[in-house]
Amino acid sequence: MQHILDAIQAEASAEDFANLELPESYRAVTVHKDEVDMFEGIDSRDKDPRKSLHVDEVALPELGPGEAFVAVMASAINYNTVWTSIFEPVSTFGFLERYGRESDLGARHNLDYHIVGSDLSGVVLAVGAGVTKWKPGDRVVAHCLSVELEAPDGHNDTMMDPSQRIWGFETNFGGLADVAMVKANQLMPKPEHLTWEEAASPGLVNCTAYRQLVSANGGNMKQGDNVLIWGASGGLGGFATQYALNGGANPICVVSNEEKAQIVRNMGAEMVINRSELAPKFWNEEGTKQNPKEWQRFGKAIRELTGGEDIDIVFEHPGRETFGASVYVTRKGGTITTCASTSGYMHEYDNRYLWMNLKKIISSHFANYRESWEANRLIAQGKIHPTLSRTYKLEDTGQAALDVHHNKHQGKVGVLCLSPEEGLGVRNGEMREQHLDKINLFRGI
């Protein structure tokens, strides 16, 4: 891999990249199929990704039509990597087995190890038959939507394709590696005012937040909307807060401590609810029954910030813990957009407050091709910024995933793959200087 890294750092020509010898194997972060039961009987919080995530030397797969190999300079941790590492809610090997039954090309993914990771920034090494937009040497980032588009369903909204998958979670050969294999239509131009690790970090969460809040497929946010954002300084919430502010909406940011409250204030948010101070108890201690009086108290706290107005859009992703309160505090005719459910998938809410007040629940999952490009374009224009707080080396991916699992992080946690150190990869230094304070916002606290 050293000759590939040397070519990247020397900014070799496209011809030189096309003539590079591809490696027979490469480093990759994996989970192993024979370890799926290793955490059996252990509470979710006590499952340790450091025990299940391995850095292995793996064989380079066969490159198929419409695909690309990318030399990965940096990647990032998403909650789907945490789920994969603790084998919840199901083992991801089931996804790979189903993909393997779909076609001969799909069969390449059905291995006894799963290379994880749904973000990357890097350089194209090779492209398969039929790829014309990208060539070796191109500097790219990747979104994580993998579709076949052989059925008609996905041609209006690619997320509706029946073969829609999340790369690195429901497919193999993900981004936490020195080389990744993607469909070429996952590739997008690297924002050149960012370092490799900064450019890698927005991917999944930025595109997800764009669809869930801004797109007509999600919240369809407009100027003046009151937007309740759970986990407003986190991976998803950090982008939702930026979109609300940029779009003329009023974010009401819910965070867990004063440190995170200061981050969203520094982003420009003025209405902040610190859960450690308000201490809402939406559930009893056994977690079996919700307390509507606490929903009411939470709604009162919101109205004190908004001047008496209720919420137009809830940006929901914690799930079970918060969903009842989210439905309650939304205004008549308002919208609850939901994804992820990091605190639990079995949502409970009082349907009277939904049904009789004509509220809407909209499910949202990642983003289609167009939404992903729009989200990346805003990063490239410097209108939306990375939320990178800390970067680990590839061999420390297990610790990085543990930090995310236990919510010890701010924003996004990055991982260096081929890149030997942080701070590399910037081409547009002038633009970077204009936005440096915002680029570094999540690193500063």
Tab-separated table of C-alpha atoms in Angstrom:
chain	number	residue	atom	x	y	z
A	1	MET	CA	0.000	0.000	0.000
A	2	GLN	CA	2.966	2.330	0.461
A	3	HIS	CA	3.321	2.974	-3.283
A	4	ILE	CA	-0.335	4.005	-3.398
A	5	LEU	CA	0.073	6.371	-0.461
A	6	ASP	CA	3.217	7.828	-2.078
A	7	ALA	CA	1.268	8.515	-5.293
A	8	ILE	CA	-1.547	10.211	-3.380
A	9	GLN	CA	0.813	12.427	-1.416
A	10	ALA	CA	2.758	13.299	-4.575
A	11	GLU	CA	-0.555	14.093	-6.334
A	12	ALA	CA	0.396	11.823	-9.208
A	13	SER	CA	-1.306	12.110	-12.582
A	14	ALA	CA	-4.373	10.150	-13.620
A	15	GLU	CA	-2.166	8.093	-15.946
A	16	ASP	CA	0.198	7.242	-13.092
A	17	PHE	CA	-2.724	6.181	-10.904
A	18	ALA	CA	-4.156	4.045	-13.685
A	19	ASN	CA	-0.812	2.217	-13.916
A	20	LEU	CA	-0.464	1.548	-10.185
A	21	GLU	CA	-0.343	-2.089	-9.202
A	22	LEU	CA	-3.325	-2.974	-7.055
A	23	PRO	CA	-2.577	-4.802	-3.800
A	24	GLU	CA	-3.587	-8.432	-3.367
A	25	SER	CA	-4.674	-7.682	0.200
A	26	TYR	CA	-5.210	-4.722	2.504
A	27	ARG	CA	-5.978	-3.789	6.131
A	28	ALA	CA	-9.627	-3.648	7.108
A	29	VAL	CA	-11.745	-3.442	10.247
A	30	THR	CA	-13.927	-6.537	10.456
A	31	VAL	CA	-16.347	-8.494	12.558
A	32	HIS	CA	-16.194	-12.300	12.383
A	33	LYS	CA	-19.116	-14.597	11.678
A	34	ASP	CA	-17.990	-17.164	14.237
A	35	GLU	CA	-18.199	-14.537	16.998
A	36	VAL	CA	-21.817	-13.412	16.596
A	37	ASP	CA	-22.760	-15.031	19.926
A	38	MET	CA	-19.842	-13.596	21.893
A	39	PHE	CA	-22.013	-11.074	23.780
A	40	GLU	CA	-24.941	-13.401	24.463
A	41	GLY	CA	-26.549	-12.638	27.839
A	42	ILE	CA	-24.741	-9.304	28.205
A	43	ASP	CA	-26.664	-6.028	28.459
A	44	SER	CA	-26.337	-3.844	25.349
A	45	ARG	CA	-24.434	-1.092	27.125
A	46	ASP	CA	-21.858	-3.568	28.427
A	47	LYS	CA	-21.083	-5.027	24.999
A	48	ASP	CA	-17.590	-3.857	24.065
A	49	PRO	CA	-16.777	-3.135	20.374
A	50	ARG	CA	-13.066	-3.415	21.192
A	51	LYS	CA	-13.572	-7.172	21.558
A	52	SER	CA	-15.477	-7.734	18.322
A	53	LEU	CA	-13.820	-5.294	15.906
A	54	HIS	CA	-10.609	-6.675	14.405
A	55	VAL	CA	-8.012	-5.195	12.069
A	56	ASP	CA	-7.346	-7.977	9.569
A	57	GLU	CA	-5.449	-8.388	6.329
A	58	VAL	CA	-8.133	-9.247	3.770
A	59	ALA	CA	-8.108	-10.212	0.104
A	60	LEU	CA	-8.952	-7.604	-2.526
A	61	PRO	CA	-12.323	-8.612	-4.034
A	62	GLU	CA	-13.099	-8.882	-7.722
A	63	LEU	CA	-14.192	-5.526	-9.170
A	64	GLY	CA	-17.522	-5.700	-10.972
A	65	PRO	CA	-19.204	-3.525	-13.614
A	66	GLY	CA	-20.190	-0.072	-12.373
A	67	GLU	CA	-17.948	-0.344	-9.317
A	68	ALA	CA	-14.786	1.366	-8.103
A	69	PHE	CA	-11.880	0.718	-5.797
A	70	VAL	CA	-10.984	3.690	-3.610
A	71	ALA	CA	-7.783	4.126	-1.609
A	72	VAL	CA	-9.289	5.250	1.706
A	73	MET	CA	-7.428	8.071	3.395
A	74	ALA	CA	-9.963	8.474	6.188
A	75	SER	CA	-13.311	7.190	7.381
A	76	ALA	CA	-15.593	7.760	10.378
A	77	ILE	CA	-17.722	6.010	12.985
A	78	ASN	CA	-21.486	5.864	12.623
A	79	TYR	CA	-23.967	4.194	14.907
A	80	ASN	CA	-24.463	1.434	12.353
A	81	THR	CA	-20.868	0.349	13.020
A	82	VAL	CA	-21.699	0.190	16.715
A	83	TRP	CA	-24.735	-1.961	15.923
A	84	THR	CA	-22.629	-4.247	13.735
A	85	SER	CA	-19.952	-4.568	16.419
A	86	ILE	CA	-22.405	-5.627	19.143
A	87	PHE	CA	-24.496	-7.758	16.764
A	88	GLU	CA	-27.701	-5.807	17.426
A	89	PRO	CA	-30.527	-5.744	16.633
A	90	VAL	CA	-29.461	-8.611	14.373
A	91	SER	CA	-26.178	-9.896	13.050
A	92	THR	CA	-25.263	-8.116	9.819
A	93	PHE	CA	-24.155	-11.447	8.358
A	94	GLY	CA	-27.832	-12.011	7.590
A	95	PHE	CA	-27.694	-8.998	5.253
A	96	LEU	CA	-24.616	-10.404	3.523
A	97	GLU	CA	-26.208	-13.832	3.119
A	98	ARG	CA	-29.299	-12.338	1.466
A	99	TYR	CA	-27.133	-10.218	-0.836
A	100	GLY	CA	-25.163	-13.331	-1.693
A	101	ARG	CA	-28.309	-15.112	-2.893
A	102	GLU	CA	-29.283	-12.219	-5.164
A	103	SER	CA	-26.615	-12.546	-7.860
A	104	ASP	CA	-23.119	-13.754	-8.646
A	105	LEU	CA	-21.769	-10.276	-7.894
A	106	GLY	CA	-23.713	-10.205	-4.650
A	107	ALA	CA	-22.130	-13.525	-3.679
A	108	ARG	CA	-18.769	-11.750	-3.266
A	109	HIS	CA	-20.192	-10.025	-0.168
A	110	ASN	CA	-21.204	-13.230	1.607
A	111	LEU	CA	-17.999	-13.920	3.534
A	112	ASP	CA	-17.195	-15.119	7.039
A	113	TYR	CA	-15.977	-11.614	7.843
A	114	HIS	CA	-17.680	-8.264	7.359
A	115	ILE	CA	-15.634	-5.163	6.518
A	116	VAL	CA	-17.517	-2.296	8.154
A	117	GLY	CA	-17.734	1.459	7.683
A	118	SER	CA	-20.142	3.714	5.763
A	119	ASP	CA	-17.989	6.826	5.213
A	120	LEU	CA	-14.805	7.537	3.280
A	121	SER	CA	-12.624	10.125	1.647
A	122	GLY	CA	-9.855	9.051	-0.663
A	123	VAL	CA	-8.645	8.566	-4.220
A	124	VAL	CA	-10.050	6.356	-6.967
A	125	LEU	CA	-7.710	3.477	-7.805
A	126	ALA	CA	-9.665	1.632	-10.461
A	127	VAL	CA	-13.130	1.557	-12.027
A	128	GLY	CA	-15.145	-1.288	-13.474
A	129	ALA	CA	-16.735	-1.680	-16.875
A	130	GLY	CA	-19.234	1.026	-17.797
A	131	VAL	CA	-17.904	3.709	-15.437
A	132	THR	CA	-17.304	6.969	-17.301
A	133	LYS	CA	-17.731	9.753	-14.735
A	134	TRP	CA	-14.792	8.756	-12.532
A	135	LYS	CA	-11.212	7.781	-13.264
A	136	PRO	CA	-8.137	6.715	-11.267
A	137	GLY	CA	-6.661	9.659	-9.376
A	138	ASP	CA	-9.967	11.426	-8.704
A	139	ARG	CA	-10.291	12.700	-5.126
A	140	VAL	CA	-13.645	11.653	-3.763
A	141	VAL	CA	-15.968	11.083	-0.858
A	142	ALA	CA	-18.710	8.460	-0.891
A	143	HIS	CA	-22.297	8.348	0.234
A	144	CYS	CA	-23.523	5.010	1.543
A	145	LEU	CA	-26.547	4.292	-0.677
A	146	SER	CA	-26.065	1.064	-2.608
A	147	VAL	CA	-28.832	0.150	-5.073
A	148	GLU	CA	-29.143	-2.010	-8.178
A	149	LEU	CA	-31.910	0.072	-9.893
A	150	GLU	CA	-33.068	-2.888	-11.985
A	151	ALA	CA	-36.655	-2.572	-10.721
A	152	PRO	CA	-38.855	0.461	-11.524
A	153	ASP	CA	-39.491	1.313	-7.867
A	154	GLY	CA	-36.323	3.299	-7.288
A	155	HIS	CA	-36.340	5.505	-10.356
A	156	ASN	CA	-38.348	8.272	-8.708
A	157	ASP	CA	-36.610	7.985	-5.329
A	158	THR	CA	-33.588	5.690	-5.209
A	159	MET	CA	-34.283	4.936	-1.538
A	160	MET	CA	-37.349	3.011	-2.752
A	161	ASP	CA	-35.341	0.519	-4.793
A	162	PRO	CA	-36.168	-2.989	-3.495
A	163	SER	CA	-32.462	-3.800	-3.443
A	164	GLN	CA	-31.553	-0.643	-1.485
A	165	ARG	CA	-28.772	-1.267	1.019
A	166	ILE	CA	-26.442	0.753	3.209
A	167	TRP	CA	-22.864	0.194	2.095
A	168	GLY	CA	-20.592	-1.076	4.863
A	169	PHE	CA	-23.579	-2.137	6.977
A	170	GLU	CA	-25.777	-4.214	4.681
A	171	THR	CA	-22.939	-4.801	2.199
A	172	ASN	CA	-19.338	-5.844	2.631
A	173	PHE	CA	-16.102	-4.001	1.708
A	174	GLY	CA	-16.856	-0.865	3.743
A	175	GLY	CA	-14.862	2.288	4.400
A	176	LEU	CA	-12.982	1.429	7.610
A	177	ALA	CA	-10.118	0.010	5.587
A	178	ASP	CA	-7.186	0.979	3.395
A	179	VAL	CA	-9.228	0.122	0.288
A	180	ALA	CA	-12.998	0.159	-0.194
A	181	MET	CA	-15.178	-1.171	-2.968
A	182	VAL	CA	-18.222	0.958	-3.831
A	183	LYS	CA	-20.664	1.394	-6.640
A	184	ALA	CA	-19.280	4.253	-8.718
A	185	ASN	CA	-22.547	6.180	-8.369
A	186	GLN	CA	-21.818	6.453	-4.651
A	187	LEU	CA	-18.867	8.724	-5.386
A	188	MET	CA	-18.978	12.507	-5.033
A	189	PRO	CA	-16.254	15.180	-5.339
A	190	LYS	CA	-14.161	15.737	-2.224
A	191	PRO	CA	-14.647	19.236	-0.737
A	192	GLU	CA	-11.136	20.570	-1.261
A	193	HIS	CA	-10.993	23.024	1.658
A	194	LEU	CA	-11.199	20.080	4.064
A	195	THR	CA	-8.636	17.567	5.256
A	196	TRP	CA	-9.119	13.896	4.494
A	197	GLU	CA	-10.584	13.173	7.931
A	198	GLU	CA	-12.862	16.223	7.846
A	199	ALA	CA	-14.144	15.363	4.378
A	200	ALA	CA	-14.870	11.767	5.387
A	201	SER	CA	-16.889	12.630	8.471
A	202	PRO	CA	-20.131	14.246	7.161
A	203	GLY	CA	-21.204	11.523	4.685
A	204	LEU	CA	-23.843	9.348	6.297
A	205	VAL	CA	-25.129	11.747	8.943
A	206	ASN	CA	-25.136	14.866	6.756
A	207	CYS	CA	-27.133	13.185	3.994
A	208	THR	CA	-29.466	11.587	6.541
A	209	ALA	CA	-30.136	14.933	8.235
A	210	TYR	CA	-30.752	16.622	4.873
A	211	ARG	CA	-33.447	14.153	3.833
A	212	GLN	CA	-35.014	13.883	7.268
A	213	LEU	CA	-35.343	17.627	7.836
A	214	VAL	CA	-34.988	19.589	4.576
A	215	SER	CA	-36.169	17.330	1.760
A	216	ALA	CA	-39.783	17.018	0.641
A	217	ASN	CA	-39.317	13.314	1.421
A	218	GLY	CA	-38.822	14.266	5.076
A	219	GLY	CA	-39.763	17.290	7.133
A	220	ASN	CA	-39.883	19.739	4.190
A	221	MET	CA	-38.683	22.461	6.572
A	222	LYS	CA	-39.486	26.094	5.794
A	223	GLN	CA	-38.426	29.453	7.182
A	224	GLY	CA	-39.847	30.173	10.620
A	225	ASP	CA	-40.498	26.549	11.571
A	226	ASN	CA	-39.860	25.597	15.181
A	227	VAL	CA	-37.690	22.477	14.966
A	228	LEU	CA	-37.083	20.296	18.009
A	229	ILE	CA	-33.700	18.592	17.606
A	230	TRP	CA	-32.832	15.755	19.941
A	231	GLY	CA	-29.100	15.260	20.513
A	232	ALA	CA	-28.423	18.563	18.804
A	233	SER	CA	-24.647	18.403	19.222
A	234	GLY	CA	-24.325	14.792	18.082
A	235	GLY	CA	-23.565	13.211	14.744
A	236	LEU	CA	-27.045	13.663	13.274
A	237	GLY	CA	-28.168	16.554	15.424
A	238	GLY	CA	-25.119	18.670	14.655
A	239	PHE	CA	-26.111	18.750	10.989
A	240	ALA	CA	-29.825	19.164	11.718
A	241	THR	CA	-28.981	22.227	13.809
A	242	GLN	CA	-26.967	23.706	10.937
A	243	TYR	CA	-29.756	23.053	8.418
A	244	ALA	CA	-32.334	24.660	10.700
A	245	LEU	CA	-30.187	27.746	11.211
A	246	ASN	CA	-29.253	28.058	7.524
A	247	GLY	CA	-32.837	27.533	6.409
A	248	GLY	CA	-34.310	30.279	8.565
A	249	ALA	CA	-35.959	27.904	11.027
A	250	ASN	CA	-35.803	28.098	14.819
A	251	PRO	CA	-33.937	25.144	16.287
A	252	ILE	CA	-34.858	24.101	19.821
A	253	CYS	CA	-31.795	22.079	20.714
A	254	VAL	CA	-31.987	19.294	23.288
A	255	VAL	CA	-28.615	18.254	24.720
A	256	SER	CA	-27.447	16.205	27.687
A	257	ASN	CA	-24.990	18.552	29.419
A	258	GLU	CA	-23.655	22.094	29.520
A	259	GLU	CA	-20.623	21.283	27.392
A	260	LYS	CA	-22.908	20.207	24.549
A	261	ALA	CA	-25.187	23.179	25.182
A	262	GLN	CA	-22.222	25.478	24.591
A	263	ILE	CA	-21.458	23.771	21.291
A	264	VAL	CA	-24.923	24.437	19.872
A	265	ARG	CA	-24.829	28.019	21.162
A	266	ASN	CA	-21.517	28.470	19.361
A	267	MET	CA	-23.226	27.171	16.222
A	268	GLY	CA	-25.748	30.006	16.561
A	269	ALA	CA	-28.660	28.300	18.314
A	270	GLU	CA	-30.367	30.408	20.971
A	271	MET	CA	-33.023	28.026	22.325
A	272	VAL	CA	-31.401	25.175	24.249
A	273	ILE	CA	-32.800	22.600	26.670
A	274	ASN	CA	-30.199	20.943	28.873
A	275	ARG	CA	-31.633	17.586	29.909
A	276	SER	CA	-29.322	17.346	32.909
A	277	GLU	CA	-30.940	20.522	34.270
A	278	LEU	CA	-34.563	19.950	33.217
A	279	ALA	CA	-34.232	16.249	34.124
A	280	PRO	CA	-37.388	15.017	32.374
A	281	LYS	CA	-38.451	11.540	33.470
A	282	PHE	CA	-40.548	10.348	30.557
A	283	TRP	CA	-40.570	6.745	31.853
A	284	ASN	CA	-40.825	5.154	35.281
A	285	GLU	CA	-37.693	3.548	36.720
A	286	GLU	CA	-38.656	0.135	35.356
A	287	GLY	CA	-39.050	1.571	31.839
A	288	THR	CA	-42.536	0.086	31.553
A	289	LYS	CA	-44.821	3.134	31.700
A	290	GLN	CA	-44.599	6.716	30.473
A	291	ASN	CA	-45.503	9.812	32.461
A	292	PRO	CA	-47.687	12.288	30.502
A	293	LYS	CA	-47.135	14.938	33.163
A	294	GLU	CA	-43.469	14.950	32.188
A	295	TRP	CA	-44.469	15.411	28.541
A	296	GLN	CA	-46.468	18.435	29.666
A	297	ARG	CA	-43.535	19.823	31.654
A	298	PHE	CA	-41.285	19.359	28.646
A	299	GLY	CA	-43.804	21.129	26.400
A	300	LYS	CA	-43.982	24.029	28.846
A	301	ALA	CA	-40.176	24.362	28.747
A	302	ILE	CA	-40.345	24.537	24.950
A	303	ARG	CA	-43.060	27.205	24.931
A	304	GLU	CA	-41.071	29.304	27.409
A	305	LEU	CA	-38.293	29.417	24.807
A	306	THR	CA	-40.472	29.960	21.736
A	307	GLY	CA	-42.777	32.609	23.147
A	308	GLY	CA	-45.672	30.237	23.501
A	309	GLU	CA	-45.414	28.411	20.183
A	310	ASP	CA	-45.352	24.641	19.776
A	311	ILE	CA	-43.104	22.511	17.599
A	312	ASP	CA	-43.607	22.303	13.822
A	313	ILE	CA	-41.092	19.518	13.150
A	314	VAL	CA	-39.445	17.062	15.524
A	315	PHE	CA	-36.082	15.687	14.401
A	316	GLU	CA	-36.436	12.277	16.103
A	317	HIS	CA	-33.720	9.670	16.371
A	318	PRO	CA	-33.438	8.513	20.031
A	319	GLY	CA	-36.619	6.479	19.561
A	320	ARG	CA	-38.252	4.683	22.468
A	321	GLU	CA	-37.027	6.966	25.242
A	322	THR	CA	-38.309	10.189	23.687
A	323	PHE	CA	-40.949	9.307	21.111
A	324	GLY	CA	-44.001	9.704	23.345
A	325	ALA	CA	-42.866	13.179	24.335
A	326	SER	CA	-42.068	14.056	20.709
A	327	VAL	CA	-45.587	13.226	19.544
A	328	TYR	CA	-47.110	15.144	22.445
A	329	VAL	CA	-45.193	18.426	22.007
A	330	THR	CA	-45.716	18.690	18.235
A	331	ARG	CA	-48.277	21.298	17.199
A	332	LYS	CA	-51.566	20.426	15.535
A	333	GLY	CA	-50.777	19.392	11.969
A	334	GLY	CA	-47.071	19.165	12.750
A	335	THR	CA	-44.596	16.502	11.742
A	336	ILE	CA	-42.416	14.001	13.590
A	337	THR	CA	-39.615	12.699	11.343
A	338	THR	CA	-37.974	9.566	12.672
A	339	CYS	CA	-34.939	7.414	12.015
A	340	ALA	CA	-32.357	5.313	13.898
A	341	SER	CA	-34.036	4.700	17.303
A	342	THR	CA	-30.770	4.523	19.217
A	343	SER	CA	-32.541	4.127	22.581
A	344	GLY	CA	-34.870	1.388	21.358
A	345	TYR	CA	-37.048	0.462	18.381
A	346	MET	CA	-40.359	-0.254	20.132
A	347	HIS	CA	-41.858	3.230	20.178
A	348	GLU	CA	-44.860	4.003	22.360
A	349	TYR	CA	-47.010	7.120	22.179
A	350	ASP	CA	-50.566	8.182	22.952
A	351	ASN	CA	-52.330	8.016	19.613
A	352	ARG	CA	-54.994	10.518	20.727
A	353	TYR	CA	-52.443	13.310	20.434
A	354	LEU	CA	-51.489	12.174	16.938
A	355	TRP	CA	-54.862	11.226	15.506
A	356	MET	CA	-57.073	13.982	16.924
A	357	ASN	CA	-54.521	16.699	16.141
A	358	LEU	CA	-53.719	15.536	12.594
A	359	LYS	CA	-50.025	15.164	13.271
A	360	LYS	CA	-47.829	13.157	10.920
A	361	ILE	CA	-45.067	10.612	11.547
A	362	ILE	CA	-42.669	10.385	8.615
A	363	SER	CA	-40.056	7.665	8.492
A	364	SER	CA	-36.720	8.712	7.040
A	365	HIS	CA	-33.756	6.546	6.105
A	366	PHE	CA	-30.473	7.884	4.726
A	367	ALA	CA	-30.988	9.816	1.448
A	368	ASN	CA	-31.399	9.256	-2.251
A	369	TYR	CA	-28.729	10.063	-4.834
A	370	ARG	CA	-29.937	13.599	-5.449
A	371	GLU	CA	-30.304	14.430	-1.751
A	372	SER	CA	-26.803	13.081	-1.089
A	373	TRP	CA	-25.307	15.261	-3.820
A	374	GLU	CA	-27.151	18.334	-2.529
A	375	ALA	CA	-25.902	17.685	1.015
A	376	ASN	CA	-22.310	17.237	-0.190
A	377	ARG	CA	-22.581	20.335	-2.390
A	378	LEU	CA	-23.438	22.418	0.681
A	379	ILE	CA	-20.325	21.065	2.418
A	380	ALA	CA	-18.223	21.954	-0.645
A	381	GLN	CA	-19.686	25.487	-0.664
A	382	GLY	CA	-18.821	26.014	2.992
A	383	LYS	CA	-22.468	26.485	3.970
A	384	ILE	CA	-22.558	23.305	6.071
A	385	HIS	CA	-19.504	22.217	8.029
A	386	PRO	CA	-18.067	18.981	9.397
A	387	THR	CA	-18.706	18.214	13.045
A	388	LEU	CA	-15.494	16.254	13.581
A	389	SER	CA	-14.350	16.264	17.199
A	390	ARG	CA	-11.682	13.578	17.415
A	391	THR	CA	-9.776	11.241	15.106
A	392	TYR	CA	-8.395	7.767	15.817
A	393	LYS	CA	-6.023	5.495	13.961
A	394	LEU	CA	-7.430	2.475	12.153
A	395	GLU	CA	-6.080	0.078	14.781
A	396	ASP	CA	-8.013	1.995	17.451
A	397	THR	CA	-11.388	1.737	15.711
A	398	GLY	CA	-12.735	-0.423	18.546
A	399	GLN	CA	-12.129	2.374	21.052
A	400	ALA	CA	-13.675	4.916	18.695
A	401	ALA	CA	-16.798	2.751	18.376
A	402	LEU	CA	-16.949	2.324	22.157
A	403	ASP	CA	-16.902	6.116	22.596
A	404	VAL	CA	-19.877	6.435	20.243
A	405	HIS	CA	-21.647	3.487	21.900
A	406	HIS	CA	-21.384	5.218	25.289
A	407	ASN	CA	-22.100	8.720	23.918
A	408	LYS	CA	-18.736	10.035	25.078
A	409	HIS	CA	-18.175	11.900	21.839
A	410	GLN	CA	-19.222	15.202	20.338
A	411	GLY	CA	-20.313	15.406	16.709
A	412	LYS	CA	-18.477	12.838	14.605
A	413	VAL	CA	-15.502	10.622	15.410
A	414	GLY	CA	-13.050	10.138	12.545
A	415	VAL	CA	-10.645	7.333	11.698
A	416	LEU	CA	-7.379	7.653	9.760
A	417	CYS	CA	-6.925	4.810	7.283
A	418	LEU	CA	-4.089	5.323	4.780
A	419	SER	CA	-3.512	8.918	5.864
A	420	PRO	CA	-0.443	8.898	8.143
A	421	GLU	CA	-1.569	11.928	10.150
A	422	GLU	CA	-4.298	14.509	10.538
A	423	GLY	CA	-4.325	17.741	8.548
A	424	LEU	CA	-3.495	16.396	5.081
A	425	GLY	CA	-5.438	16.685	1.831
A	426	VAL	CA	-6.313	20.401	1.681
A	427	ARG	CA	-6.099	22.035	-1.740
A	428	ASN	CA	-8.131	25.203	-1.194
A	429	GLY	CA	-6.377	26.845	1.743
A	430	GLU	CA	-7.918	30.261	1.115
A	431	MET	CA	-11.458	28.948	1.473
A	432	ARG	CA	-10.420	26.916	4.491
A	433	GLU	CA	-9.200	30.022	6.300
A	434	GLN	CA	-12.578	31.658	5.781
A	435	HIS	CA	-14.364	28.822	7.602
A	436	LEU	CA	-11.695	27.524	9.974
A	437	ASP	CA	-13.504	28.515	13.173
A	438	LYS	CA	-16.622	26.594	12.101
A	439	ILE	CA	-14.626	23.624	10.824
A	440	ASN	CA	-12.925	23.351	14.214
A	441	LEU	CA	-16.003	24.117	16.313
A	442	PHE	CA	-16.491	20.579	17.623
A	443	ARG	CA	-12.784	20.157	18.314
A	444	GLY	CA	-12.621	23.210	20.549
A	445	ILE	CA	-14.660	21.908	23.494
